[in-house]
Amino acid sequence: MSADEEKRAAGEAAAGLVEAGMSVGLGTGSTAAWFVRALAERKLDVRCVPTSQATADLATSLGLRLAELGEVSRLDLTVDGADEIGPGLALIKGGGAALLREKLVWEASARCVVIADAAKQVALLGAFPLPIEVVAFGHATTALRICDALVSCDIGVAPRLRMKDGEAVRTDNGNLIYDAACGRIEHPATLADALKSVTGVVDHGLFLDLADQALVGTPKGVLTLEP
Ligand code: 5RP
């Protein structure tokens, strides 16, 4: 079974959780896209809040009804992918640079389900470089402060500005992304607090105590994980 088949199986399983009348947060990335396609096929009367322009475009093309986050005070369910799923369903997200909108939508949701292929499950977070969204103004200075925050957590790496085709990647919010190749994140909550205390950091890809359930596609079927 390929990783994409595992993603598809997880996305289809998550679409089965949606009921008519729900407000649903739509994640970003290739796994979330399988969920969006499977949800659209069910032709339910639901309102969907996308976490990126790419997801909004996909959902619109499939006929799903979109709403702004502010129009929906509390979402019933959000389904989204992840870059790593660690113990307790602690996550690294933001490989697709959508972490800020994702976190805003997750935090507004009564239930959050993460969907992934089997390779995303890890014993310790940190092999996937941690995305950190920063404002563009003074970002090189902010990067130095991020370094200090990492060092305070015994992580001695310099974050790297994310580039694509020779240009710095801009998020849907106009910000930049730095990726910190931490290697091992022994204390994610401490690191999360240290990063949030840096002026210029908008948010980071550590999603802690947010996921209620994970659906992981494996060759043996879709596994359900609880925190
Ligand atoms: C986007 C994300 C994605 O959910 C994450 O990168 C996983 O992507 P994929 O499903 O394509 O493997 O956090 O910001």
mmCIF file of C-alpha atoms and ligand atoms in Angstrom:
data_model
loop_
_atom_site.group_PDB
_atom_site.id
_atom_site.type_symbol
_atom_site.label_atom_id
_atom_site.label_comp_id
_atom_site.label_asym_id
_atom_site.label_seq_id
_atom_site.Cartn_x
_atom_site.Cartn_y
_atom_site.Cartn_z
ATOM 1 C CA MET A 1 0.000 0.000 0.000
ATOM 2 C CA SER A 2 1.478 3.374 -0.971
ATOM 3 C CA ALA A 3 1.547 6.388 1.341
ATOM 4 C CA ASP A 4 -1.033 8.048 -0.886
ATOM 5 C CA GLU A 5 -3.369 5.054 -0.573
ATOM 6 C CA GLU A 6 -2.985 5.227 3.204
ATOM 7 C CA LYS A 7 -3.778 8.953 3.134
ATOM 8 C CA ARG A 8 -6.823 8.301 0.997
ATOM 9 C CA ALA A 9 -8.115 5.565 3.326
ATOM 10 C CA ALA A 10 -7.704 7.861 6.347
ATOM 11 C CA GLY A 11 -9.431 10.743 4.534
ATOM 12 C CA GLU A 12 -12.360 8.561 3.508
ATOM 13 C CA ALA A 13 -12.740 7.185 7.037
ATOM 14 C CA ALA A 14 -12.832 10.741 8.405
ATOM 15 C CA ALA A 15 -15.496 11.775 5.890
ATOM 16 C CA GLY A 16 -17.706 9.112 7.484
ATOM 17 C CA LEU A 17 -17.659 11.121 10.737
ATOM 18 C CA VAL A 18 -19.457 14.095 9.176
ATOM 19 C CA GLU A 19 -23.221 14.480 9.603
ATOM 20 C CA ALA A 20 -25.659 16.762 7.802
ATOM 21 C CA GLY A 21 -25.935 20.219 9.350
ATOM 22 C CA MET A 22 -22.400 20.230 10.726
ATOM 23 C CA SER A 23 -19.860 23.026 10.445
ATOM 24 C CA VAL A 24 -16.607 21.393 9.359
ATOM 25 C CA GLY A 25 -13.038 22.678 9.346
ATOM 26 C CA LEU A 26 -11.086 21.577 6.289
ATOM 27 C CA GLY A 27 -7.346 21.051 6.744
ATOM 28 C CA THR A 28 -4.574 21.605 4.253
ATOM 29 C CA GLY A 29 -2.265 19.195 2.434
ATOM 30 C CA SER A 30 -2.517 16.029 0.383
ATOM 31 C CA THR A 31 -4.212 13.961 3.117
ATOM 32 C CA ALA A 32 -6.745 16.681 3.898
ATOM 33 C CA ALA A 33 -7.449 16.885 0.165
ATOM 34 C CA TRP A 34 -8.563 13.223 0.212
ATOM 35 C CA PHE A 35 -10.918 14.090 3.047
ATOM 36 C CA VAL A 36 -12.322 17.065 1.125
ATOM 37 C CA ARG A 37 -12.936 14.908 -1.963
ATOM 38 C CA ALA A 38 -14.612 12.165 0.077
ATOM 39 C CA LEU A 39 -16.741 14.716 1.935
ATOM 40 C CA ALA A 40 -17.877 16.327 -1.313
ATOM 41 C CA GLU A 41 -18.913 12.904 -2.637
ATOM 42 C CA ARG A 42 -21.277 12.466 0.317
ATOM 43 C CA LYS A 43 -23.277 15.534 -0.824
ATOM 44 C CA LEU A 44 -24.271 16.460 2.748
ATOM 45 C CA ASP A 45 -25.620 19.876 3.666
ATOM 46 C CA VAL A 46 -22.587 21.139 5.603
ATOM 47 C CA ARG A 47 -20.766 24.447 5.996
ATOM 48 C CA CYS A 48 -17.003 24.236 5.589
ATOM 49 C CA VAL A 49 -14.263 26.530 6.888
ATOM 50 C CA PRO A 50 -11.042 26.034 4.874
ATOM 51 C CA THR A 51 -7.600 26.518 6.425
ATOM 52 C CA SER A 52 -5.886 27.772 3.255
ATOM 53 C CA GLN A 53 -6.600 29.244 -0.131
ATOM 54 C CA ALA A 54 -5.561 25.949 -1.744
ATOM 55 C CA THR A 55 -8.165 24.047 0.264
ATOM 56 C CA ALA A 56 -10.776 26.736 -0.384
ATOM 57 C CA ASP A 57 -10.151 26.406 -4.131
ATOM 58 C CA LEU A 58 -10.433 22.601 -4.010
ATOM 59 C CA ALA A 59 -13.594 22.666 -1.885
ATOM 60 C CA THR A 60 -15.237 25.269 -4.119
ATOM 61 C CA SER A 61 -14.411 23.283 -7.246
ATOM 62 C CA LEU A 62 -16.164 20.270 -5.684
ATOM 63 C CA GLY A 63 -19.304 22.227 -4.772
ATOM 64 C CA LEU A 64 -18.818 22.406 -0.995
ATOM 65 C CA ARG A 65 -20.381 25.415 0.765
ATOM 66 C CA LEU A 66 -17.741 27.608 2.409
ATOM 67 C CA ALA A 67 -17.972 29.949 5.374
ATOM 68 C CA GLU A 68 -15.533 32.341 7.050
ATOM 69 C CA LEU A 69 -14.249 31.377 10.481
ATOM 70 C CA GLY A 70 -15.987 34.418 12.001
ATOM 71 C CA GLU A 71 -19.374 33.369 10.580
ATOM 72 C CA VAL A 72 -19.232 30.122 12.530
ATOM 73 C CA SER A 73 -18.573 30.628 16.229
ATOM 74 C CA ARG A 74 -17.959 26.938 16.997
ATOM 75 C CA LEU A 75 -17.189 24.265 14.441
ATOM 76 C CA ASP A 76 -18.451 20.752 15.076
ATOM 77 C CA LEU A 77 -15.470 18.961 13.576
ATOM 78 C CA THR A 78 -12.131 19.728 11.932
ATOM 79 C CA VAL A 79 -10.211 17.140 9.942
ATOM 80 C CA ASP A 80 -6.606 17.851 8.991
ATOM 81 C CA GLY A 81 -3.312 16.164 8.208
ATOM 82 C CA ALA A 82 -0.020 16.295 10.117
ATOM 83 C CA ASP A 83 3.701 16.013 9.496
ATOM 84 C CA GLU A 84 4.319 14.019 12.661
ATOM 85 C CA ILE A 85 2.026 12.364 15.207
ATOM 86 C CA GLY A 86 3.793 11.798 18.515
ATOM 87 C CA PRO A 87 2.751 10.313 21.874
ATOM 88 C CA GLY A 88 -0.484 11.751 23.260
ATOM 89 C CA LEU A 89 -1.347 12.939 19.745
ATOM 90 C CA ALA A 90 1.123 15.803 20.031
ATOM 91 C CA LEU A 91 1.672 16.960 16.468
ATOM 92 C CA ILE A 92 4.011 18.812 14.176
ATOM 93 C CA LYS A 93 2.094 20.609 11.442
ATOM 94 C CA GLY A 94 2.835 23.351 8.940
ATOM 95 C CA GLY A 95 4.682 21.475 6.207
ATOM 96 C CA GLY A 96 2.210 23.145 3.862
ATOM 97 C CA ALA A 97 2.747 26.572 5.488
ATOM 98 C CA ALA A 98 -0.876 26.743 6.676
ATOM 99 C CA LEU A 99 -0.218 26.281 10.387
ATOM 100 C CA LEU A 100 -1.667 29.593 11.599
ATOM 101 C CA ARG A 101 -5.057 29.253 9.919
ATOM 102 C CA GLU A 102 -5.060 25.580 10.822
ATOM 103 C CA LYS A 103 -4.502 26.332 14.503
ATOM 104 C CA LEU A 104 -7.173 29.057 14.496
ATOM 105 C CA VAL A 105 -9.696 26.629 13.006
ATOM 106 C CA TRP A 106 -8.650 23.721 15.251
ATOM 107 C CA GLU A 107 -9.016 25.862 18.366
ATOM 108 C CA ALA A 108 -12.532 26.863 17.272
ATOM 109 C CA SER A 109 -13.593 23.225 16.847
ATOM 110 C CA ALA A 110 -15.447 20.998 19.275
ATOM 111 C CA ARG A 111 -13.623 17.957 17.882
ATOM 112 C CA CYS A 112 -10.369 17.680 15.901
ATOM 113 C CA VAL A 113 -9.424 14.552 13.986
ATOM 114 C CA VAL A 114 -5.971 14.181 12.470
ATOM 115 C CA ILE A 115 -5.576 11.944 9.430
ATOM 116 C CA ALA A 116 -2.303 10.551 8.139
ATOM 117 C CA ASP A 117 -0.368 7.774 6.482
ATOM 118 C CA ALA A 118 1.480 5.344 8.747
ATOM 119 C CA ALA A 119 4.904 6.986 8.325
ATOM 120 C CA LYS A 120 3.689 10.058 10.219
ATOM 121 C CA GLN A 121 3.462 8.227 13.533
ATOM 122 C CA VAL A 122 6.653 8.723 15.572
ATOM 123 C CA ALA A 123 7.889 7.855 19.060
ATOM 124 C CA LEU A 124 9.360 11.339 19.554
ATOM 125 C CA LEU A 125 8.621 14.589 17.709
ATOM 126 C CA GLY A 126 11.375 16.485 15.920
ATOM 127 C CA ALA A 127 12.709 14.589 12.911
ATOM 128 C CA PHE A 128 10.438 16.723 10.727
ATOM 129 C CA PRO A 129 11.711 20.330 10.849
ATOM 130 C CA LEU A 130 9.397 22.428 13.004
ATOM 131 C CA PRO A 131 7.738 25.233 10.986
ATOM 132 C CA ILE A 132 7.608 28.644 12.666
ATOM 133 C CA GLU A 133 5.593 31.490 11.096
ATOM 134 C CA VAL A 134 7.122 34.950 11.571
ATOM 135 C CA VAL A 135 6.221 38.445 10.408
ATOM 136 C CA ALA A 136 8.395 39.632 7.520
ATOM 137 C CA PHE A 137 9.498 42.856 9.205
ATOM 138 C CA GLY A 138 12.836 42.252 10.906
ATOM 139 C CA HIS A 139 12.607 38.509 10.332
ATOM 140 C CA ALA A 140 16.389 37.945 10.431
ATOM 141 C CA THR A 141 16.432 39.469 13.926
ATOM 142 C CA THR A 142 13.455 37.353 14.923
ATOM 143 C CA ALA A 143 15.362 34.291 13.670
ATOM 144 C CA LEU A 144 18.212 35.090 16.091
ATOM 145 C CA ARG A 145 15.712 35.280 18.940
ATOM 146 C CA ILE A 146 14.218 31.970 17.823
ATOM 147 C CA CYS A 147 17.748 30.524 18.064
ATOM 148 C CA ASP A 148 17.954 31.724 21.672
ATOM 149 C CA ALA A 149 14.566 30.174 22.426
ATOM 150 C CA LEU A 150 15.705 26.875 20.929
ATOM 151 C CA VAL A 151 18.955 26.956 22.909
ATOM 152 C CA SER A 152 16.963 27.566 26.098
ATOM 153 C CA CYS A 153 15.313 24.215 25.337
ATOM 154 C CA ASP A 154 18.689 22.502 24.674
ATOM 155 C CA ILE A 155 18.117 22.523 20.917
ATOM 156 C CA GLY A 156 21.205 23.902 19.202
ATOM 157 C CA VAL A 157 20.045 24.507 15.642
ATOM 158 C CA ALA A 158 19.599 27.608 13.538
ATOM 159 C CA PRO A 159 16.163 27.850 11.901
ATOM 160 C CA ARG A 160 16.242 28.138 8.103
ATOM 161 C CA LEU A 161 14.084 30.491 6.081
ATOM 162 C CA ARG A 162 11.825 28.391 3.847
ATOM 163 C CA MET A 163 12.523 29.061 0.167
ATOM 164 C CA LYS A 164 10.854 27.933 -3.039
ATOM 165 C CA ASP A 165 12.116 28.646 -6.565
ATOM 166 C CA GLY A 166 14.668 31.081 -5.160
ATOM 167 C CA GLU A 167 12.084 33.111 -3.222
ATOM 168 C CA ALA A 168 11.089 33.133 0.418
ATOM 169 C CA VAL A 169 7.795 31.282 0.878
ATOM 170 C CA ARG A 170 4.927 33.551 1.927
ATOM 171 C CA THR A 171 2.005 32.139 3.864
ATOM 172 C CA ASP A 172 -1.612 32.988 3.010
ATOM 173 C CA ASN A 173 -1.231 35.643 5.723
ATOM 174 C CA GLY A 174 1.777 37.266 4.020
ATOM 175 C CA ASN A 175 4.214 36.009 6.645
ATOM 176 C CA LEU A 176 7.416 33.942 6.327
ATOM 177 C CA ILE A 177 8.222 30.447 7.538
ATOM 178 C CA TYR A 178 11.387 29.357 9.327
ATOM 179 C CA ASP A 179 11.993 25.618 9.739
ATOM 180 C CA ALA A 180 13.900 24.378 12.787
ATOM 181 C CA ALA A 181 15.451 20.931 12.337
ATOM 182 C CA CYS A 182 15.247 20.129 16.040
ATOM 183 C CA GLY A 183 15.999 16.425 15.702
ATOM 184 C CA ARG A 184 14.484 15.513 19.063
ATOM 185 C CA ILE A 185 11.830 17.526 20.888
ATOM 186 C CA GLU A 186 11.890 16.095 24.395
ATOM 187 C CA HIS A 187 9.656 18.756 25.975
ATOM 188 C CA PRO A 188 7.220 20.081 23.359
ATOM 189 C CA ALA A 189 5.158 22.221 25.759
ATOM 190 C CA THR A 190 8.277 24.038 27.022
ATOM 191 C CA LEU A 191 9.433 24.645 23.450
ATOM 192 C CA ALA A 192 5.979 25.851 22.423
ATOM 193 C CA ASP A 193 5.966 28.433 25.233
ATOM 194 C CA ALA A 194 9.523 29.574 24.438
ATOM 195 C CA LEU A 195 8.719 30.113 20.761
ATOM 196 C CA LYS A 196 5.472 31.974 21.464
ATOM 197 C CA SER A 197 7.340 34.366 23.745
ATOM 198 C CA VAL A 198 9.471 35.647 20.841
ATOM 199 C CA THR A 199 8.143 38.908 19.416
ATOM 200 C CA GLY A 200 7.767 38.468 15.687
ATOM 201 C CA VAL A 201 6.783 34.816 15.945
ATOM 202 C CA VAL A 202 3.148 34.538 14.937
ATOM 203 C CA ASP A 203 2.826 30.841 15.687
ATOM 204 C CA HIS A 204 4.571 27.480 15.368
ATOM 205 C CA GLY A 205 3.655 24.030 14.167
ATOM 206 C CA LEU A 206 3.448 22.310 17.555
ATOM 207 C CA PHE A 207 -0.199 21.296 18.019
ATOM 208 C CA LEU A 208 -0.444 20.091 21.602
ATOM 209 C CA ASP A 209 -3.597 18.922 23.394
ATOM 210 C CA LEU A 210 -5.657 19.757 20.328
ATOM 211 C CA ALA A 211 -6.226 16.450 18.530
ATOM 212 C CA ASP A 212 -9.057 14.319 19.907
ATOM 213 C CA GLN A 213 -8.439 11.370 17.623
ATOM 214 C CA ALA A 214 -6.109 10.205 14.857
ATOM 215 C CA LEU A 215 -7.090 8.029 11.916
ATOM 216 C CA VAL A 216 -3.955 6.473 10.453
ATOM 217 C CA GLY A 217 -3.992 4.567 7.189
ATOM 218 C CA THR A 218 -1.938 1.362 7.357
ATOM 219 C CA PRO A 219 -1.650 -1.768 5.205
ATOM 220 C CA LYS A 220 -3.882 -3.490 7.795
ATOM 221 C CA GLY A 221 -6.599 -0.845 7.632
ATOM 222 C CA VAL A 222 -7.279 2.489 9.295
ATOM 223 C CA LEU A 223 -6.090 2.594 12.905
ATOM 224 C CA THR A 224 -7.855 4.837 15.418
ATOM 225 C CA LEU A 225 -5.593 6.464 18.014
ATOM 226 C CA GLU A 226 -6.700 8.409 21.092
ATOM 227 C CA PRO A 227 -4.529 10.788 23.139
HETATM 228 C C1 5RP B 1 -0.146 21.943 6.198
HETATM 229 C C2 5RP B 1 -0.058 20.787 7.107
HETATM 230 C C3 5RP B 1 -0.313 19.442 6.521
HETATM 231 O O1 5RP B 1 -1.423 18.902 7.173
HETATM 232 C C4 5RP B 1 0.893 18.579 6.706
HETATM 233 O O2 5RP B 1 1.995 19.208 6.086
HETATM 234 C C5 5RP B 1 0.688 17.180 6.119
HETATM 235 O O3 5RP B 1 0.652 17.257 4.721
HETATM 236 P P1 5RP B 1 0.325 15.984 3.837
HETATM 237 O O4 5RP B 1 -1.059 15.547 4.184
HETATM 238 O O5 5RP B 1 0.429 16.493 2.416
HETATM 239 O O6 5RP B 1 1.342 14.921 4.135
HETATM 240 O O7 5RP B 1 0.208 20.901 8.272
HETATM 241 O O8 5RP B 1 0.266 23.126 6.826
#
